[in-house]
Coordinates of C-alpha atoms in Angstrom, one line a residue:
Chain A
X818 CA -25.5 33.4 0.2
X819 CA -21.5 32.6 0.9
X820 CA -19.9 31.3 -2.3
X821 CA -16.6 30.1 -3.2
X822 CA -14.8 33.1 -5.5
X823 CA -11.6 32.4 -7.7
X824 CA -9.0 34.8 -9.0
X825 CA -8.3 35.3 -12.2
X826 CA -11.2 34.2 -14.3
X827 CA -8.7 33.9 -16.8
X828 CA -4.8 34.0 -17.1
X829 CA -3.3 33.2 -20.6
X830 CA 0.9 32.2 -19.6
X831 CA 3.9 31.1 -21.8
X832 CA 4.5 27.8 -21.5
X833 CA 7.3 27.3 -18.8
X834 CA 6.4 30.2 -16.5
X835 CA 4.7 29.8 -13.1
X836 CA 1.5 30.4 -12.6
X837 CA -0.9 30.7 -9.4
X838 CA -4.7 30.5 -9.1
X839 CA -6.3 31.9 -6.0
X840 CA -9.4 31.1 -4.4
X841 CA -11.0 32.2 -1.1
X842 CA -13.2 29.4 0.2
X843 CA -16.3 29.7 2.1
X844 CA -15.4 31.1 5.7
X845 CA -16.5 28.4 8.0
X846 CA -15.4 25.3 5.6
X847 CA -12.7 23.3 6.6
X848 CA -11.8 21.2 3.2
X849 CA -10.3 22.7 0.7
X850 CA -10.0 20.9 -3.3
X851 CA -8.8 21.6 -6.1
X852 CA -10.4 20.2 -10.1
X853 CA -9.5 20.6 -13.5
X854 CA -11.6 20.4 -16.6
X855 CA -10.4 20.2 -20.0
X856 CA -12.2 21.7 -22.2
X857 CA -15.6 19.3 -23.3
X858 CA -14.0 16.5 -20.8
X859 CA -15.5 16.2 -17.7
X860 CA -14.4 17.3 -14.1
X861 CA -11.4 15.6 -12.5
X862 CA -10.1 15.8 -9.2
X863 CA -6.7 17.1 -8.2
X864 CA -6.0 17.7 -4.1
X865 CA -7.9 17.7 -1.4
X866 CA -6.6 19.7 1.6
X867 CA -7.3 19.8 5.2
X868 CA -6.1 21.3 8.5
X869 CA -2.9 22.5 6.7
X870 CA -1.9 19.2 4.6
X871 CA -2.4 17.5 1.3
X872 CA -5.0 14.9 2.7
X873 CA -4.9 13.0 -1.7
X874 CA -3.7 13.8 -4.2
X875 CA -4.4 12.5 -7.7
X876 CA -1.9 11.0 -10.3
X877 CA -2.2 14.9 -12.3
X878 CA -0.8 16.4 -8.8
X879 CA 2.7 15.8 -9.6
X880 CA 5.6 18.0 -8.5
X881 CA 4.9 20.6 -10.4
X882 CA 1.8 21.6 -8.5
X883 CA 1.9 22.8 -4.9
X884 CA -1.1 24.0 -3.0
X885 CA -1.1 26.7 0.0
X886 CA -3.4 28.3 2.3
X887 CA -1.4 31.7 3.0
X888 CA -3.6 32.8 5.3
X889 CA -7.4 32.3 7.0
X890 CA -8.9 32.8 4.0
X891 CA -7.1 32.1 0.5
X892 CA -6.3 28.7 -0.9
X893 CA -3.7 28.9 -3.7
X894 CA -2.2 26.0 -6.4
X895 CA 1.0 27.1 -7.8
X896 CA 2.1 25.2 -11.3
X897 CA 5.5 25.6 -11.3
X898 CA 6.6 25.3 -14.8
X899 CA 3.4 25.1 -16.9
X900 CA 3.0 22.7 -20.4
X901 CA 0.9 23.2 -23.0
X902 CA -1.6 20.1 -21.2
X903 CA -2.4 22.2 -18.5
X904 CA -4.6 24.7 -20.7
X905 CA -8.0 23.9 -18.5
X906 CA -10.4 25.6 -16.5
X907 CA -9.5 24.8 -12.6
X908 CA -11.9 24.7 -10.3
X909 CA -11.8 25.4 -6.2
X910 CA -14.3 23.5 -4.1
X911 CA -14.7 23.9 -0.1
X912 CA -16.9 22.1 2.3
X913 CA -17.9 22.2 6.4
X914 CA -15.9 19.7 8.8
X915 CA -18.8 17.0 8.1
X916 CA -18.2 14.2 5.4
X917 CA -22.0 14.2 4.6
X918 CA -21.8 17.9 3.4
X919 CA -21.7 18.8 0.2
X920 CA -18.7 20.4 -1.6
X921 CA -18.9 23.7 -3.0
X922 CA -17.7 24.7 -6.2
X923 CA -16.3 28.4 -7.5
X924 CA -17.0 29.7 -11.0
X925 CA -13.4 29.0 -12.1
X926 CA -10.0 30.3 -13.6
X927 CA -9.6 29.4 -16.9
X928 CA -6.2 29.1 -18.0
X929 CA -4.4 28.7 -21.1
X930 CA -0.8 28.0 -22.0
X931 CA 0.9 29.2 -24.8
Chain B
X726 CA -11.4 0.3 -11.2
X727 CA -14.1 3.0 -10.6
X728 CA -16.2 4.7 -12.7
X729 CA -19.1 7.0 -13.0
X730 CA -20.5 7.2 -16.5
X731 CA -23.6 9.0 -18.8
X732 CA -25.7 6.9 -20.7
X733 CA -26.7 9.5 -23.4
X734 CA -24.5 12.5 -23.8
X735 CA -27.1 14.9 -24.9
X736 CA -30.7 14.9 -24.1
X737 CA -33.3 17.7 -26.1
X738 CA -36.3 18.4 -24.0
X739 CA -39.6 19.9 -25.1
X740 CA -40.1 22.7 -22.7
X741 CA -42.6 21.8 -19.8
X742 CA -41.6 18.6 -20.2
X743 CA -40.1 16.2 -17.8
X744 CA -36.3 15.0 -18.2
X745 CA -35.1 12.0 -17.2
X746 CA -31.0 12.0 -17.2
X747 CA -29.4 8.6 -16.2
X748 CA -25.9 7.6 -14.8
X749 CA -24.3 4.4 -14.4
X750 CA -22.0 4.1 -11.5
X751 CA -19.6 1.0 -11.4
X752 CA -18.1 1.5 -7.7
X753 CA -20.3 -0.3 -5.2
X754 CA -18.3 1.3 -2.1
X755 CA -19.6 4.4 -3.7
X756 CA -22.3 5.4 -0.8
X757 CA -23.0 8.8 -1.6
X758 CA -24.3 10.5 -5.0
X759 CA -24.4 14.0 -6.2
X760 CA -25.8 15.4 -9.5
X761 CA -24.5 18.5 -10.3
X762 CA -25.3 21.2 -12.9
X763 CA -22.9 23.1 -15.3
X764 CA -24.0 26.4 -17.1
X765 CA -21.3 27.5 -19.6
X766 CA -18.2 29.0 -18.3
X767 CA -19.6 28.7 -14.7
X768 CA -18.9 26.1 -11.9
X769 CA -20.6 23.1 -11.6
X770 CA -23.2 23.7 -9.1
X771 CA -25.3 21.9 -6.4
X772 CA -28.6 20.3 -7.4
X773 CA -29.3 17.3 -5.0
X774 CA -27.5 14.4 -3.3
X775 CA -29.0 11.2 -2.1
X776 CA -27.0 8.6 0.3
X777 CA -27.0 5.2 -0.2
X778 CA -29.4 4.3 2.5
X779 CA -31.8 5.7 0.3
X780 CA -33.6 4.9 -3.4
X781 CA -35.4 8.1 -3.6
X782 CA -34.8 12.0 -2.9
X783 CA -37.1 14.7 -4.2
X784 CA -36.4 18.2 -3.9
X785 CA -37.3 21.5 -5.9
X786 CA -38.7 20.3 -9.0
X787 CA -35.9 17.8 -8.9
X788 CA -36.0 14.0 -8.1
X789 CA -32.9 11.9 -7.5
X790 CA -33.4 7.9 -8.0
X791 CA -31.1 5.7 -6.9
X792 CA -30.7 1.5 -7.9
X793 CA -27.9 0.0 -5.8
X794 CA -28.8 -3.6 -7.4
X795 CA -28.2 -2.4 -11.0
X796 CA -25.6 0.7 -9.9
X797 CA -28.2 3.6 -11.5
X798 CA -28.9 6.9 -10.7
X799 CA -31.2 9.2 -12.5
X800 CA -32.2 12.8 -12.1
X801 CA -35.5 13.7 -13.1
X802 CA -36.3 17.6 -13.6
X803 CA -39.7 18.2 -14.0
X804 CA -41.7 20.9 -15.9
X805 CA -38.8 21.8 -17.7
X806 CA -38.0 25.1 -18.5
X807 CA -35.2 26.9 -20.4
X808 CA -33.0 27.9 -17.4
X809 CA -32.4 24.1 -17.0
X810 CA -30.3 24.4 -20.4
X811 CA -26.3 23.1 -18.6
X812 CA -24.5 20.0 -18.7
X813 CA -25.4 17.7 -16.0
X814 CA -22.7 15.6 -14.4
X815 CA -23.4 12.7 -12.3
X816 CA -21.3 12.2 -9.2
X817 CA -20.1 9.6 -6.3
X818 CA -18.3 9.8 -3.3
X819 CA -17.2 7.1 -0.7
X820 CA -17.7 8.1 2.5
X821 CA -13.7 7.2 3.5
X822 CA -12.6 9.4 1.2
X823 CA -12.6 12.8 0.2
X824 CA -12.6 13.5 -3.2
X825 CA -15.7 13.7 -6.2
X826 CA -15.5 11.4 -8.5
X827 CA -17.6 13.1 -11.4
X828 CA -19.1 11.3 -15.0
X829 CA -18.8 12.9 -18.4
X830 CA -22.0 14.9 -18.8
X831 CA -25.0 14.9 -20.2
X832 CA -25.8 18.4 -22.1
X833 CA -29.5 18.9 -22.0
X834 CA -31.1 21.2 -24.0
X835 CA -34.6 22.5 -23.9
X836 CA -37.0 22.9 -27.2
X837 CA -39.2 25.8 -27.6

């Protein structure tokens, strides 16, 4: 069964320093999203991304966060200069073109900021 | 505002019983509802989704319930069993809009 995968499942960075989580989405999905969690908080929703463009964005998706999609099958989110607050897990979701399809989520990078 | 919330954070189960988990939703553009289930250090994954057209979704050993006139959702597991140990977060979408709007999570643990 096709599932969403994440690279790393864990980076540990200085605060300050740039880091970028990868995930390769489900091949024939079309909407890409990005989630944090804080640790014993629930999920939260960052971007949502479609045909090549930030479709929304939350109020955490500030200029220090950027997200690509490189190529046909990676999804990236760059924080540029990373603050202790960021220290979550970040979660990648994908779904198919239809809005009554469900998103899917990958296991995960956890990060933590030093 | 918009909010989907728990009612109990954590639920213990006797195992082979049935659990009940409820969510309040406050959003009543909110037409479509997801429950999904969180293992530790893992994703949170697809159990069911119901649409607001509906009051009723059954699936695998799950049920979704859905109350527009009192905004309530509830996922019933039955004959629980110790792989349903996760956190359970309730979930709502508008159909206009993208994103998941997820609740804070009920942990449910399972008794021997």
């Amino acid at each position: 069964e096709p599932e969403v995968t994440q690279t790393p499942s864990h980076q540990v960075t200085q605060m300050g320093q740039e880091v970028i989580l990868r995930c390769v989405p489900i091949s024939n999905h079309l909407y890409f999203y990005w989630y944090r969690q804080i640790l014993g908080q629930k999920v939260e929703f960052l971007v949502s991304f479609y045909n090549n463009e930030i479709s929304e964005k939350s109020e955490i998706f500030d200029d220090q966060f950027s997200v690509e999609r490189p190529d046909g099958s990676n999804f990236t989110l760059k924080i540029r200069s990373t603050k202790l607050e960021d220290s979550a897990m970040y979660f990648c979701a994908s779904r198919t073109g239809a809005l009554t399809d469900t998103q899917y989520f990958g296991p995960g990078t956890r990060l933590t900021v030093l | 505002g918009e909010s989907v919330g728990l009612h109990l954070p954590t639920l213990s189960v006797q195992e082979g019983d049935n659990s009940i988990i409820n969510c309040a939703y406050s959003n009543s553009a909110s037409d479509y509802f997801i429950w999904y289930k969180q293992e530790s250090g893992k994703g949170p994954q697809f159990i069911i989704d119901i649409r607001s057209n509906m009051d009723k979704r059954q699936g695998q050993r799950v049920t979704v319930l859905l109350n527009k006139t009192v905004k309530h959702l509830s996922l019933q597991i039955a004959a629980t069993q110790p792989g349903d140990s996760a956190v359970y977060f309730c979930a709502e979408r508008r159909s206009s809009a993208s994103k998941i709007i997820f609740g804070s999570g009920t942990r449910l643990s399972i008794r021997p």
